[in-house]
Coordinates of C-alpha atoms in Angstrom, one line a residue:
X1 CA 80.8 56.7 89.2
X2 CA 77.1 57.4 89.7
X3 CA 76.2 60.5 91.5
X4 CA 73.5 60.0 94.7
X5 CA 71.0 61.6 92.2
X6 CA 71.9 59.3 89.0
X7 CA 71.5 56.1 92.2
X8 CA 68.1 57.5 93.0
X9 CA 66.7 58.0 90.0
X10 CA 67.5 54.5 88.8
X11 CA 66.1 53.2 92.1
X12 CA 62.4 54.8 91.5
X13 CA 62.5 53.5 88.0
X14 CA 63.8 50.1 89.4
X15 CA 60.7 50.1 92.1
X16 CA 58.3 51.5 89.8
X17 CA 58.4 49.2 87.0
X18 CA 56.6 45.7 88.3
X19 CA 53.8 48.5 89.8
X20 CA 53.1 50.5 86.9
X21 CA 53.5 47.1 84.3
X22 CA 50.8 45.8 86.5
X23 CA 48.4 48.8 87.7
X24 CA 49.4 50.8 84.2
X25 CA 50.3 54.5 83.9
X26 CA 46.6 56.0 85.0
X27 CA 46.2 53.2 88.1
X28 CA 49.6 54.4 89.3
X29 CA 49.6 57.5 91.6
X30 CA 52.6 59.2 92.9
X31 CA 51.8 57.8 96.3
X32 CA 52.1 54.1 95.0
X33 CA 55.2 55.3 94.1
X34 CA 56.0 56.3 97.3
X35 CA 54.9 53.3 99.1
X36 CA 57.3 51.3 96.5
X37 CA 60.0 53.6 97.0
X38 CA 59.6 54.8 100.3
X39 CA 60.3 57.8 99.3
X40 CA 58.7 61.0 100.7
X41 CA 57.4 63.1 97.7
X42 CA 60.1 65.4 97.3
X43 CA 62.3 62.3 97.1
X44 CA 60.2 61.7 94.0
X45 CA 59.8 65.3 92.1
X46 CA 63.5 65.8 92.6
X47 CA 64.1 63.3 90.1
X48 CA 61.6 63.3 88.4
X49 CA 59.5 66.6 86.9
X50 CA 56.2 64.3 86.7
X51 CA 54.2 61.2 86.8
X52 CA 54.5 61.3 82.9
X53 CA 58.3 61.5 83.2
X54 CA 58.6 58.8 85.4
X55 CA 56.7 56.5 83.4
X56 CA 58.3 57.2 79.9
X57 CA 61.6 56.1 82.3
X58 CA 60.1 53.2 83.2
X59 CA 58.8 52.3 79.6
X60 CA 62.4 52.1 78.8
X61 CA 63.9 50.3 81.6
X62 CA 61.4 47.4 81.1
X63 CA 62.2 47.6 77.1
X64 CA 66.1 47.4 78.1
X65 CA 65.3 44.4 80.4
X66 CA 63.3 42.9 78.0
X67 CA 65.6 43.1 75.3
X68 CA 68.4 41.7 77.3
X69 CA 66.2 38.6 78.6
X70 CA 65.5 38.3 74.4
X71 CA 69.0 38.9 73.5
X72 CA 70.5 36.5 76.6
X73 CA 68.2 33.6 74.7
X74 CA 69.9 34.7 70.9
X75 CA 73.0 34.5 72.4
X76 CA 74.3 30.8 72.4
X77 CA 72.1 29.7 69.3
X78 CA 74.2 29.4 65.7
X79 CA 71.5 29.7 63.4
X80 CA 68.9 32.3 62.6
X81 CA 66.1 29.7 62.5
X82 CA 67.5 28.7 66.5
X83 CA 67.0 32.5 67.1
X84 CA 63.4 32.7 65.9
X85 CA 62.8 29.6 67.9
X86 CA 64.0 31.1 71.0
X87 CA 62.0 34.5 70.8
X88 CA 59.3 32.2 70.5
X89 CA 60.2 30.4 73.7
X90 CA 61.0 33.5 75.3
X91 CA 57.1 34.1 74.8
X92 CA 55.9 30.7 75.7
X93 CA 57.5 31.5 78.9
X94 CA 54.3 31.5 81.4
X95 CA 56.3 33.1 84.1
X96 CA 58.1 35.6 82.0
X97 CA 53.9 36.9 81.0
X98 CA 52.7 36.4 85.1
X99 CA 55.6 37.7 87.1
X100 CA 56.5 40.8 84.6
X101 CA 52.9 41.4 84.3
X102 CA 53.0 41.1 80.9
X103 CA 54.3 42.6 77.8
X104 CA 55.5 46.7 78.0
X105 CA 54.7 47.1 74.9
X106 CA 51.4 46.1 75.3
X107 CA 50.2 47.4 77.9
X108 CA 51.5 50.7 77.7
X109 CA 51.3 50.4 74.2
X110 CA 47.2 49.9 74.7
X111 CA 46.7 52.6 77.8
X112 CA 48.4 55.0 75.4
X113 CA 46.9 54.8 71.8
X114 CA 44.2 57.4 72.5
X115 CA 45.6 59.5 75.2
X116 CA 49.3 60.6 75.3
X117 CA 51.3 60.6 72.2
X118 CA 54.6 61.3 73.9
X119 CA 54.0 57.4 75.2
X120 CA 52.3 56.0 72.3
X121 CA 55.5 57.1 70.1
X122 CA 58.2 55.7 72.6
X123 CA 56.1 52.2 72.0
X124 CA 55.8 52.7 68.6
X125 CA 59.6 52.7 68.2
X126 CA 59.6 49.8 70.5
X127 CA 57.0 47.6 68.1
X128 CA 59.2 48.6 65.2
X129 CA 62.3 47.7 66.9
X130 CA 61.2 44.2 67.8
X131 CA 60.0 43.6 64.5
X132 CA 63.0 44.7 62.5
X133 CA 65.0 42.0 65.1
X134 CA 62.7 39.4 63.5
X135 CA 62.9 40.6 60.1
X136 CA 66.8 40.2 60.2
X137 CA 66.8 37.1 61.4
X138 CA 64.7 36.1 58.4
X139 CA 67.1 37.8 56.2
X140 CA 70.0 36.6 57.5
X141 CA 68.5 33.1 57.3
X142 CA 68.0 33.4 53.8
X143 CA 71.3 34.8 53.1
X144 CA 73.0 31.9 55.0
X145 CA 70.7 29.7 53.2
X146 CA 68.7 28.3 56.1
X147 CA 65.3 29.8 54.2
X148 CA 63.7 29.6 50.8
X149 CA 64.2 32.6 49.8
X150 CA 60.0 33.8 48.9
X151 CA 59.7 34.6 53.0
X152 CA 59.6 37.9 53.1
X153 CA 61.3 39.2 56.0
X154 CA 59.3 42.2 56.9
X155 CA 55.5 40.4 56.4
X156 CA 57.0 37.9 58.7
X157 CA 57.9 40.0 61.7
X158 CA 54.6 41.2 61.5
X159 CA 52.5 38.4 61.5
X160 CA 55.0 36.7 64.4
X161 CA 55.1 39.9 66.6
X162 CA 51.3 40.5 66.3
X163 CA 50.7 36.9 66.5
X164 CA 52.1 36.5 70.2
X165 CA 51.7 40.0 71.4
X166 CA 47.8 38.7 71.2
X167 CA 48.7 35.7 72.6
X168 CA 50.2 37.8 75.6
X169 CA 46.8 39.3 76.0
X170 CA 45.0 36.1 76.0
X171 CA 47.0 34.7 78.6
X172 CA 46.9 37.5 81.2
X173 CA 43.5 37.6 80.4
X174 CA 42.8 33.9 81.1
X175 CA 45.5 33.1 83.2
X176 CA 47.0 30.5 81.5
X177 CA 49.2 30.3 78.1
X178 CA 47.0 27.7 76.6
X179 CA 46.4 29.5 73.7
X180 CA 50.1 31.2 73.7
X181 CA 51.0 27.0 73.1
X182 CA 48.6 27.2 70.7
X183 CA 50.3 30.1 68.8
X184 CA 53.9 29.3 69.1
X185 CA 53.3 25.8 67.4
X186 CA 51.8 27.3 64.6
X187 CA 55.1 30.0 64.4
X188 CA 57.4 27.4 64.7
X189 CA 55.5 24.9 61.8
X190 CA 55.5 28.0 59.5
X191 CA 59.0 28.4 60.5
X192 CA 59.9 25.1 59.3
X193 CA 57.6 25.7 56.4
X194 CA 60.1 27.8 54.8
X195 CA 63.5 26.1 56.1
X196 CA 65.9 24.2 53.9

């Protein structure tokens, strides 16, 4: 059983995560957090040491969430080439990009590059996480035969991951996934390219 503290906690990282997704780490000020939370600020620093902490927190609870809305897609498809369809659906999801406020990864990925390594390094393990999910799919296809086996796994998790992590820009950016379509149908016909 959760203590009142452990309940807390998770409830400011709950609150927290749409508003600093959205606004990003530096728009985010402890009193947005309080507004969200309704918490006075004591509420907030005795869970939390700092702003930093709570966002590193956050970073995570929106990677766990993301993962299981991923996984939840992987889970009733049989083959790996089903799988890499459906991450690629997950993407092409226009209200997955508009309500979440876009990709984690990417946009604490992009606040972060230059300015807190702590943060750059959680979303650096994130990247590589995502992309080794691809890459076994790809070897697992070609194991179970579903591939030709010249893919090469690892060259193709980049290319799809960097591929619609753009596309997630672009479409925040212009409000629309036009050009997220645009970017899963050329995923998916490689995809095909090298099934059996």
């Amino acid at each position: 059983m959760k203590t009142k503290g452990e309940k807390t906690r998770e409830f400011i990282i709950a609150q927290s995560a749409a508003l600093l997704n959205k606004k990003g780490m530096a728009g985010t000020s402890i009193s947005d957090i309080m507004e969200a939370t309704k918490l006075a600020k004591g509420g907030i620093y005795g869970n939390f040491e700092n702003k930093e902490e709570i966002c590193g927190a956050v970073f995570d609870y929106l990677m766990e969430r993301l993962n299981a809305r991923i996984e939840g897609r992987l889970a009733d498809k049989a083959t790996n080439k089903e799988k890499l369809l459906a991450i690629l659906d997950h993407y092409n999801d226009v209200t997955f990009i508009s309500n979440a406020g876009g990709c984690p990864m990417l946009n604490f990925g992009t606040e972060s590059d230059d300015t807190d390594p702590v943060m750059k390094e959680k979303v650096a393990g994130a990247i590589k996480a995502s992309q080794a999910r691809i890459a076994r799919l790809v070897s697992a296809g070609i194991a179970a035969g579903e591939f030709v086996d010249t893919v090469h796994p690892q060259t193709f998790a980049v290319k799809m991951f960097t591929m619609f992590e753009g596309a997630v820009l672009v479409s925040k950016v212009f409000d629309n996934n036009s050009q997220m379509k645009i970017i899963i149908k050329l995923l998916k016909e490689e995809i095909e390219s090298f099934s059996l």
